[in-house]
């Protein structure tokens, strides 16, 4: 009985630890997207979506062609290196409304060819955005 309890506790701890990490499939994917608590709420499709970036205002915006579905991330600084902490305000569409979160603390997980993978451990939010020149 004790052995079963120990195994159950270890499984709970392992599951809790995984919540603190960016989902591997997002980290390995080049797709721009927004994921909240493990659920993808927006994913960029090249044929149906647009990307915009305003360097002066530090705004990343990704949406479908009609902007009925989108997400916007406004950061305090433009991410520049892996491990950097970046605060941002997030806005996104859900099935019937516009949602928002202020002061989300992200950490830069990866940077490659202008694409930035951001992860908020506290809020379990992953955002993959693109710095356009």
PDB file of C-alpha atoms in Angstrom:
ATOM      1  CA  UNK A   1       0.000   0.000   0.000  1.00  0.00           C
ATOM      2  CA  UNK A   2       2.840   2.388   0.857  1.00  0.00           C
ATOM      3  CA  UNK A   3       4.521   1.590  -2.448  1.00  0.00           C
ATOM      4  CA  UNK A   4       1.326   2.495  -4.356  1.00  0.00           C
ATOM      5  CA  UNK A   5       1.057   5.777  -2.441  1.00  0.00           C
ATOM      6  CA  UNK A   6       4.653   6.673  -3.246  1.00  0.00           C
ATOM      7  CA  UNK A   7       4.103   5.943  -6.949  1.00  0.00           C
ATOM      8  CA  UNK A   8       0.931   8.056  -6.972  1.00  0.00           C
ATOM      9  CA  UNK A   9       2.748  10.966  -5.306  1.00  0.00           C
ATOM     10  CA  UNK A  10       5.613  10.736  -7.797  1.00  0.00           C
ATOM     11  CA  UNK A  11       3.188  10.806 -10.727  1.00  0.00           C
ATOM     12  CA  UNK A  12       1.478  13.910  -9.339  1.00  0.00           C
ATOM     13  CA  UNK A  13       4.838  15.624  -8.850  1.00  0.00           C
ATOM     14  CA  UNK A  14       5.988  14.756 -12.372  1.00  0.00           C
ATOM     15  CA  UNK A  15       2.757  16.124 -13.819  1.00  0.00           C
ATOM     16  CA  UNK A  16       3.114  19.315 -11.794  1.00  0.00           C
ATOM     17  CA  UNK A  17       6.710  19.756 -12.955  1.00  0.00           C
ATOM     18  CA  UNK A  18       5.690  19.428 -16.607  1.00  0.00           C
ATOM     19  CA  UNK A  19       3.276  22.329 -16.183  1.00  0.00           C
ATOM     20  CA  UNK A  20       6.258  24.576 -15.535  1.00  0.00           C
ATOM     21  CA  UNK A  21       7.768  23.897 -18.959  1.00  0.00           C
ATOM     22  CA  UNK A  22       6.775  25.055 -22.406  1.00  0.00           C
ATOM     23  CA  UNK A  23       5.060  22.277 -24.336  1.00  0.00           C
ATOM     24  CA  UNK A  24       7.746  20.516 -26.416  1.00  0.00           C
ATOM     25  CA  UNK A  25       5.592  20.464 -29.546  1.00  0.00           C
ATOM     26  CA  UNK A  26       5.355  24.280 -29.464  1.00  0.00           C
ATOM     27  CA  UNK A  27       9.054  24.720 -28.748  1.00  0.00           C
ATOM     28  CA  UNK A  28       9.967  22.469 -31.684  1.00  0.00           C
ATOM     29  CA  UNK A  29       7.440  23.970 -34.110  1.00  0.00           C
ATOM     30  CA  UNK A  30       8.129  27.012 -36.309  1.00  0.00           C
ATOM     31  CA  UNK A  31       4.397  27.941 -36.223  1.00  0.00           C
ATOM     32  CA  UNK A  32       3.423  31.277 -34.738  1.00  0.00           C
ATOM     33  CA  UNK A  33       0.767  30.606 -32.131  1.00  0.00           C
ATOM     34  CA  UNK A  34      -0.744  31.319 -28.740  1.00  0.00           C
ATOM     35  CA  UNK A  35      -1.335  28.509 -26.264  1.00  0.00           C
ATOM     36  CA  UNK A  36      -2.966  28.939 -22.859  1.00  0.00           C
ATOM     37  CA  UNK A  37      -2.804  26.168 -20.268  1.00  0.00           C
ATOM     38  CA  UNK A  38      -1.937  23.602 -22.921  1.00  0.00           C
ATOM     39  CA  UNK A  39      -4.709  24.603 -25.332  1.00  0.00           C
ATOM     40  CA  UNK A  40      -3.838  26.325 -28.613  1.00  0.00           C
ATOM     41  CA  UNK A  41      -6.141  29.339 -28.907  1.00  0.00           C
ATOM     42  CA  UNK A  42      -4.615  30.709 -32.131  1.00  0.00           C
ATOM     43  CA  UNK A  43      -2.358  29.215 -34.758  1.00  0.00           C
ATOM     44  CA  UNK A  44      -0.945  31.079 -37.763  1.00  0.00           C
ATOM     45  CA  UNK A  45      -1.908  29.714 -41.186  1.00  0.00           C
ATOM     46  CA  UNK A  46       0.125  31.294 -43.997  1.00  0.00           C
ATOM     47  CA  UNK A  47      -2.736  31.315 -46.539  1.00  0.00           C
ATOM     48  CA  UNK A  48      -5.342  32.774 -44.165  1.00  0.00           C
ATOM     49  CA  UNK A  49      -3.422  34.971 -41.724  1.00  0.00           C
ATOM     50  CA  UNK A  50      -1.358  38.111 -41.452  1.00  0.00           C
ATOM     51  CA  UNK A  51       1.509  39.144 -39.179  1.00  0.00           C
ATOM     52  CA  UNK A  52       2.338  42.661 -38.080  1.00  0.00           C
ATOM     53  CA  UNK A  53       5.026  44.070 -35.838  1.00  0.00           C
ATOM     54  CA  UNK A  54       5.445  47.637 -34.633  1.00  0.00           C
ATOM     55  CA  UNK A  55       8.986  48.094 -33.334  1.00  0.00           C
ATOM     56  CA  UNK A  56       8.343  51.532 -31.754  1.00  0.00           C
ATOM     57  CA  UNK A  57       5.301  50.349 -29.788  1.00  0.00           C
ATOM     58  CA  UNK A  58       6.649  46.774 -29.314  1.00  0.00           C
ATOM     59  CA  UNK A  59       3.399  45.239 -30.594  1.00  0.00           C
ATOM     60  CA  UNK A  60       3.229  41.765 -32.128  1.00  0.00           C
ATOM     61  CA  UNK A  61      -0.085  41.077 -33.888  1.00  0.00           C
ATOM     62  CA  UNK A  62      -1.139  37.889 -35.651  1.00  0.00           C
ATOM     63  CA  UNK A  63      -4.621  37.367 -37.039  1.00  0.00           C
ATOM     64  CA  UNK A  64      -6.726  35.858 -39.734  1.00  0.00           C
ATOM     65  CA  UNK A  65      -7.452  37.910 -42.855  1.00  0.00           C
ATOM     66  CA  UNK A  66     -10.663  39.342 -41.376  1.00  0.00           C
ATOM     67  CA  UNK A  67      -9.140  39.862 -37.908  1.00  0.00           C
ATOM     68  CA  UNK A  68     -12.109  37.975 -36.439  1.00  0.00           C
ATOM     69  CA  UNK A  69      -9.528  35.725 -34.778  1.00  0.00           C
ATOM     70  CA  UNK A  70      -6.256  37.220 -33.553  1.00  0.00           C
ATOM     71  CA  UNK A  71      -3.822  37.679 -30.739  1.00  0.00           C
ATOM     72  CA  UNK A  72      -1.815  40.733 -29.843  1.00  0.00           C
ATOM     73  CA  UNK A  73       1.171  40.920 -27.514  1.00  0.00           C
ATOM     74  CA  UNK A  74       2.504  44.287 -26.392  1.00  0.00           C
ATOM     75  CA  UNK A  75       5.832  43.971 -24.584  1.00  0.00           C
ATOM     76  CA  UNK A  76       7.888  46.340 -22.461  1.00  0.00           C
ATOM     77  CA  UNK A  77      11.010  45.541 -24.499  1.00  0.00           C
ATOM     78  CA  UNK A  78      11.711  43.728 -27.733  1.00  0.00           C
ATOM     79  CA  UNK A  79      13.056  40.279 -26.818  1.00  0.00           C
ATOM     80  CA  UNK A  80      16.740  39.972 -27.659  1.00  0.00           C
ATOM     81  CA  UNK A  81      18.200  36.875 -25.977  1.00  0.00           C
ATOM     82  CA  UNK A  82      17.297  33.448 -24.628  1.00  0.00           C
ATOM     83  CA  UNK A  83      16.605  33.538 -20.889  1.00  0.00           C
ATOM     84  CA  UNK A  84      15.529  37.187 -20.951  1.00  0.00           C
ATOM     85  CA  UNK A  85      12.431  38.111 -18.919  1.00  0.00           C
ATOM     86  CA  UNK A  86       9.830  40.111 -20.828  1.00  0.00           C
ATOM     87  CA  UNK A  87       6.589  41.549 -19.423  1.00  0.00           C
ATOM     88  CA  UNK A  88       3.667  41.937 -21.748  1.00  0.00           C
ATOM     89  CA  UNK A  89      -0.024  42.578 -22.163  1.00  0.00           C
ATOM     90  CA  UNK A  90      -1.900  39.974 -24.139  1.00  0.00           C
ATOM     91  CA  UNK A  91      -5.210  40.138 -25.995  1.00  0.00           C
ATOM     92  CA  UNK A  92      -6.857  37.311 -27.960  1.00  0.00           C
ATOM     93  CA  UNK A  93     -10.179  36.194 -29.342  1.00  0.00           C
ATOM     94  CA  UNK A  94     -12.132  33.307 -27.940  1.00  0.00           C
ATOM     95  CA  UNK A  95     -15.258  31.733 -29.415  1.00  0.00           C
ATOM     96  CA  UNK A  96     -17.478  34.686 -28.528  1.00  0.00           C
ATOM     97  CA  UNK A  97     -15.395  37.451 -26.929  1.00  0.00           C
ATOM     98  CA  UNK A  98     -12.041  39.169 -26.653  1.00  0.00           C
ATOM     99  CA  UNK A  99      -9.931  38.047 -23.699  1.00  0.00           C
ATOM    100  CA  UNK A 100      -6.970  39.844 -22.165  1.00  0.00           C
ATOM    101  CA  UNK A 101      -4.215  39.451 -19.586  1.00  0.00           C
ATOM    102  CA  UNK A 102      -2.051  42.287 -18.308  1.00  0.00           C
ATOM    103  CA  UNK A 103       1.500  42.150 -16.949  1.00  0.00           C
ATOM    104  CA  UNK A 104       2.241  38.577 -18.020  1.00  0.00           C
ATOM    105  CA  UNK A 105       5.841  37.643 -17.173  1.00  0.00           C
ATOM    106  CA  UNK A 106       7.387  35.700 -20.058  1.00  0.00           C
ATOM    107  CA  UNK A 107      10.807  34.154 -20.423  1.00  0.00           C
ATOM    108  CA  UNK A 108      12.414  33.846 -23.847  1.00  0.00           C
ATOM    109  CA  UNK A 109      12.845  30.104 -24.447  1.00  0.00           C
ATOM    110  CA  UNK A 110      14.261  30.219 -27.970  1.00  0.00           C
ATOM    111  CA  UNK A 111      15.087  32.705 -30.746  1.00  0.00           C
ATOM    112  CA  UNK A 112      15.641  31.756 -34.366  1.00  0.00           C
ATOM    113  CA  UNK A 113      15.487  33.869 -37.560  1.00  0.00           C
ATOM    114  CA  UNK A 114      13.330  36.534 -35.920  1.00  0.00           C
ATOM    115  CA  UNK A 115      10.927  34.026 -34.366  1.00  0.00           C
ATOM    116  CA  UNK A 116      10.682  34.236 -30.577  1.00  0.00           C
ATOM    117  CA  UNK A 117       9.280  31.508 -28.312  1.00  0.00           C
ATOM    118  CA  UNK A 118       7.968  33.024 -25.065  1.00  0.00           C
ATOM    119  CA  UNK A 119       6.781  31.089 -22.007  1.00  0.00           C
ATOM    120  CA  UNK A 120       4.986  32.245 -18.872  1.00  0.00           C
ATOM    121  CA  UNK A 121       5.466  29.560 -16.248  1.00  0.00           C
ATOM    122  CA  UNK A 122       3.064  31.231 -13.812  1.00  0.00           C
ATOM    123  CA  UNK A 123       0.191  31.606 -16.269  1.00  0.00           C
ATOM    124  CA  UNK A 124       1.131  28.619 -18.480  1.00  0.00           C
ATOM    125  CA  UNK A 125       0.975  30.785 -21.596  1.00  0.00           C
ATOM    126  CA  UNK A 126       3.127  30.116 -24.645  1.00  0.00           C
ATOM    127  CA  UNK A 127       3.378  32.762 -27.363  1.00  0.00           C
ATOM    128  CA  UNK A 128       5.407  32.342 -30.536  1.00  0.00           C
ATOM    129  CA  UNK A 129       5.828  35.668 -32.342  1.00  0.00           C
ATOM    130  CA  UNK A 130       7.934  37.095 -35.153  1.00  0.00           C
ATOM    131  CA  UNK A 131      10.134  40.200 -35.127  1.00  0.00           C
ATOM    132  CA  UNK A 132       9.757  41.649 -38.618  1.00  0.00           C
ATOM    133  CA  UNK A 133      12.416  43.962 -40.034  1.00  0.00           C
TER     134      UNK A 133
END
